[in-house]
Coordinates of N, CA, C and O in Angstrom, one line a residue:
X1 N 7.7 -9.8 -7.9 CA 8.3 -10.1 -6.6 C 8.1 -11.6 -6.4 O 7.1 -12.1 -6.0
X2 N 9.2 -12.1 -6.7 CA 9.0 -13.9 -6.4 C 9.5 -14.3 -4.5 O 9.0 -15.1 -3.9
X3 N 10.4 -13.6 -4.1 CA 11.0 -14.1 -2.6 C 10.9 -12.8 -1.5 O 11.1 -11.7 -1.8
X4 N 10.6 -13.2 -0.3 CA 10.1 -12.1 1.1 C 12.1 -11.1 1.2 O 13.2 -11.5 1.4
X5 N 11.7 -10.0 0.9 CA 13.0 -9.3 1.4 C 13.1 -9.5 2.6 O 14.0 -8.6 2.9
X6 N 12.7 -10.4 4.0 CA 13.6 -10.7 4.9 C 13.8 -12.2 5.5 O 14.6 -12.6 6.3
X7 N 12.7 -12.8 4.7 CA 13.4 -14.3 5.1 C 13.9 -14.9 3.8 O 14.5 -16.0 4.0
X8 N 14.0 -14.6 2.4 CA 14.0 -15.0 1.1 C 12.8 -16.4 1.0 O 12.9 -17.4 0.3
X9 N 11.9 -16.3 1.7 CA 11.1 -17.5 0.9 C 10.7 -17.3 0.3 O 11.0 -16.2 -0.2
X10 N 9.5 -18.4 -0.6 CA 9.0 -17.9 -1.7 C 8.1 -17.9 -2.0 O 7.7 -17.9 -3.2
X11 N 6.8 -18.1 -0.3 CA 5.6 -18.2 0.4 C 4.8 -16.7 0.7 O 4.2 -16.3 1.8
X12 N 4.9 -15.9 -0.6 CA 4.5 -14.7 -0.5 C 3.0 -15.1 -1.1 O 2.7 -15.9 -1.9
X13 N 1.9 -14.0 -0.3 CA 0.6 -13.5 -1.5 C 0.7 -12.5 -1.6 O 1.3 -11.9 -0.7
X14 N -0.1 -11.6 -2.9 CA -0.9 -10.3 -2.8 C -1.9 -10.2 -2.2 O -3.0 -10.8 -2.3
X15 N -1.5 -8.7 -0.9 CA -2.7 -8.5 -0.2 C -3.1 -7.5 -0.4 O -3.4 -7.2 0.7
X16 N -3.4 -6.5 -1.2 CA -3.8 -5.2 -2.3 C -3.3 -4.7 -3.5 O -2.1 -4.8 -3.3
X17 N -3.4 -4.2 -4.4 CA -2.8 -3.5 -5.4 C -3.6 -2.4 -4.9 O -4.5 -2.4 -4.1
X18 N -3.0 -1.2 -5.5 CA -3.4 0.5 -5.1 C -3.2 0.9 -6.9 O -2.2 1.1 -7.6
X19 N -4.4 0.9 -7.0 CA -4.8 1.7 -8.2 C -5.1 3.3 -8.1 O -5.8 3.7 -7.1
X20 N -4.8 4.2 -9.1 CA -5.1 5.3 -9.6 C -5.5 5.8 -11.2 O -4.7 6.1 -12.1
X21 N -6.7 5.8 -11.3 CA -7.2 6.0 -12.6 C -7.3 5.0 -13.5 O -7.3 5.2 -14.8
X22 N -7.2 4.1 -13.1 CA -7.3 2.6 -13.3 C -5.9 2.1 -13.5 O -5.9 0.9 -13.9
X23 N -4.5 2.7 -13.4 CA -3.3 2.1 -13.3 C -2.5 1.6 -12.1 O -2.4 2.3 -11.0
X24 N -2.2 0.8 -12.2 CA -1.5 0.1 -10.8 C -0.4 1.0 -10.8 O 0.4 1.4 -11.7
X25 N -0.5 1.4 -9.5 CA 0.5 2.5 -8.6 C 1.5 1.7 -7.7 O 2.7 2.0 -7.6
X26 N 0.8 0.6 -7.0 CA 1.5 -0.2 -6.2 C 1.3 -1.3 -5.9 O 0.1 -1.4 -6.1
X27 N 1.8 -2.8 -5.3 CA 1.2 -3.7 -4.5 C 1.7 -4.0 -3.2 O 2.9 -4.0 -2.9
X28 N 0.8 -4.4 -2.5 CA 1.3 -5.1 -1.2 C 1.2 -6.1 -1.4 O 0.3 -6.6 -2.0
X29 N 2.7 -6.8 -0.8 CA 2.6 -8.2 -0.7 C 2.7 -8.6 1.0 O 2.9 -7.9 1.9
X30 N 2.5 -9.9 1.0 CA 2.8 -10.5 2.7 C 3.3 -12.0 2.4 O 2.9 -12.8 1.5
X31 N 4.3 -12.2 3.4 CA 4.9 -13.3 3.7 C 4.0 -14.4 4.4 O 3.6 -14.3 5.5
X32 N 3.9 -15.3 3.7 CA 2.9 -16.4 4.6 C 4.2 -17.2 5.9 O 3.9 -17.6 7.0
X33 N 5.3 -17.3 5.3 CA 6.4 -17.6 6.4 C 6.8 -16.6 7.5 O 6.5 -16.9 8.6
X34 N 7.3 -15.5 7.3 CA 7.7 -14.6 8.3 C 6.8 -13.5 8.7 O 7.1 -12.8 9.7
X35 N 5.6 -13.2 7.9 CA 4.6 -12.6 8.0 C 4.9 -11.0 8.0 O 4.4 -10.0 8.5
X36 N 6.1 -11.1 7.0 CA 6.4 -9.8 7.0 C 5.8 -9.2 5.6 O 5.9 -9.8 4.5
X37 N 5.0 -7.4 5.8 CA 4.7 -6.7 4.8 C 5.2 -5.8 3.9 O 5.7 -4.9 4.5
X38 N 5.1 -5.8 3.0 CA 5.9 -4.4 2.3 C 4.8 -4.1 0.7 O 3.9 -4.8 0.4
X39 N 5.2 -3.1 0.2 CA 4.6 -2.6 -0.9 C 5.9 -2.5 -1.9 O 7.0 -2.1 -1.4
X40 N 5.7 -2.9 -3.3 CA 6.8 -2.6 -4.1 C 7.0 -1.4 -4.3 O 7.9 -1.4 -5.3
X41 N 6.8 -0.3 -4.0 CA 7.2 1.0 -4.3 C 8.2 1.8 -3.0 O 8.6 3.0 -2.8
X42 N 8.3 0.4 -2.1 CA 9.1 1.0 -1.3 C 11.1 1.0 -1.5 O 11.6 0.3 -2.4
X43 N 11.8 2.0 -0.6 CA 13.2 1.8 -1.4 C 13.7 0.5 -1.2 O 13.2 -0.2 -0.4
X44 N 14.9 0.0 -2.2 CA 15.5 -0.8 -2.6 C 16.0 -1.6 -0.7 O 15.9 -2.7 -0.2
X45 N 16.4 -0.7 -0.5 CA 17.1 -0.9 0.8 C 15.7 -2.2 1.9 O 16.0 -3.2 2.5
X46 N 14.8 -1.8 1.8 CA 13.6 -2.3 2.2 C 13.3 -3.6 1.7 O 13.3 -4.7 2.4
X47 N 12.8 -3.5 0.3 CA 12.4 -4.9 -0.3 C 13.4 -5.4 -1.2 O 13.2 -5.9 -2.4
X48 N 14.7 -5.3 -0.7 CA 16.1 -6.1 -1.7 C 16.5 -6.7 -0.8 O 16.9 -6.1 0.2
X49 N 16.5 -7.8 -0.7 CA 17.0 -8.7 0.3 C 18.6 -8.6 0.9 O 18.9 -8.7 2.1
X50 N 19.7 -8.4 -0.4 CA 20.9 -7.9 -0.5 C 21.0 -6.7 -0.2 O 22.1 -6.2 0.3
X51 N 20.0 -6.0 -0.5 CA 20.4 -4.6 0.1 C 19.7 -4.2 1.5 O 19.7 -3.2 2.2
X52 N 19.1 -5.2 1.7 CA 18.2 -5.2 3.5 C 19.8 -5.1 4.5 O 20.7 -5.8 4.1
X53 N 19.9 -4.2 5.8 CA 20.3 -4.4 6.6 C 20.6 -5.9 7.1 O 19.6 -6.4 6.8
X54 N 21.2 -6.7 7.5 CA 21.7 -8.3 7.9 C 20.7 -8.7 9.2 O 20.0 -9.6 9.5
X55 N 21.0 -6.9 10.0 CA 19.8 -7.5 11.5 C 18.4 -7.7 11.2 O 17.4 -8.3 11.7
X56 N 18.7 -7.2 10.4 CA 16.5 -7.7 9.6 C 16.0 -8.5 9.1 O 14.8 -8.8 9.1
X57 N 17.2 -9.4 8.5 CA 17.3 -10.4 8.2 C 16.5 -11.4 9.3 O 16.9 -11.2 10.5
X58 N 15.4 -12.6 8.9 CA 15.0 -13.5 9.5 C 15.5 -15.1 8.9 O 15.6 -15.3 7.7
X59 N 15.6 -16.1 9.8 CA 15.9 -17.2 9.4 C 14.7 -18.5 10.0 O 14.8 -19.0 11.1
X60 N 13.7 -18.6 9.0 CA 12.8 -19.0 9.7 C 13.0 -20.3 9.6 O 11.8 -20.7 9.9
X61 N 13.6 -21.5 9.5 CA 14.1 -22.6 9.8 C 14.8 -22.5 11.2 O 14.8 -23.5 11.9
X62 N 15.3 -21.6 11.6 CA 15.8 -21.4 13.2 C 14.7 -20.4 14.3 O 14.9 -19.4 14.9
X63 N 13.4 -21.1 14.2 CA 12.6 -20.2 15.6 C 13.9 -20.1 16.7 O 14.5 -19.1 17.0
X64 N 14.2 -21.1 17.0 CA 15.3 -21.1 18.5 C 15.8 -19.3 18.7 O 15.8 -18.6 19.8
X65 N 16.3 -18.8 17.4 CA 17.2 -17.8 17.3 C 16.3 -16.6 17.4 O 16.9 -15.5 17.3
X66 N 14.7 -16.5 17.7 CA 14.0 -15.6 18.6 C 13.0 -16.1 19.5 O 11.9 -16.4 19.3
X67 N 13.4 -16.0 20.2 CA 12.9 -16.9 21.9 C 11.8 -16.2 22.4 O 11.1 -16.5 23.3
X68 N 11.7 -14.9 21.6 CA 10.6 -13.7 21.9 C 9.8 -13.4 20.8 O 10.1 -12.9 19.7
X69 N 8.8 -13.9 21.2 CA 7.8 -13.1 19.8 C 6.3 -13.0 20.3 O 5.8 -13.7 21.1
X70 N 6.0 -11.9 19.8 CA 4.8 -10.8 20.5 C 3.9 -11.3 20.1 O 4.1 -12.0 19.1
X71 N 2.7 -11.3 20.6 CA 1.6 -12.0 20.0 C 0.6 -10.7 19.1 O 0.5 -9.8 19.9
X72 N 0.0 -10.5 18.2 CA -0.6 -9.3 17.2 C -1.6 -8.9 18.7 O -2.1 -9.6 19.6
X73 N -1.5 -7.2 18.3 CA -2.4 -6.7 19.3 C -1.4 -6.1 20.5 O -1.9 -5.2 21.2
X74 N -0.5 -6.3 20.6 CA 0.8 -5.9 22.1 C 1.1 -4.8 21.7 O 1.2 -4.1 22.6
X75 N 1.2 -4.2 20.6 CA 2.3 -3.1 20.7 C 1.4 -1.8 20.4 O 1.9 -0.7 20.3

């Protein structure tokens, strides 16, 4: 996984692997730009940037274009 399936940067880390019987089953990654999470074993539609929905898409050179954002802890 080199780029965030919704901003395409390329400001990602690993924030767990999920092991079973000592084989990697999965990883979470997180976006240090848009601070969005996913695990690679989710569908295509999710962590494919081309196959993501367009409204999910984030453009994080344009804050202006969300005037609203929640602070962690609100929802």
């Amino acid at each position: 996984m080199n780029d965030c399936p919704r901003c395409q940067k390329s400001n990602i880390r690993i924030e767990h692997k999920g092991y079973h019987n000592k084989r990697l089953i999965w990883t979470i990654f997180n976006c240090r730009s848009c601070s969005f999470s996913w695990r690679d074993s989710e569908p295509e539609a999710t962590i494919i940037h081309e196959k993501r929905d367009p409204f999910f898409h984030v453009d994080t050179d344009r804050p202006q274009k969300y005037p609203i954002v929640l602070p962690p802890g609100l929802i």
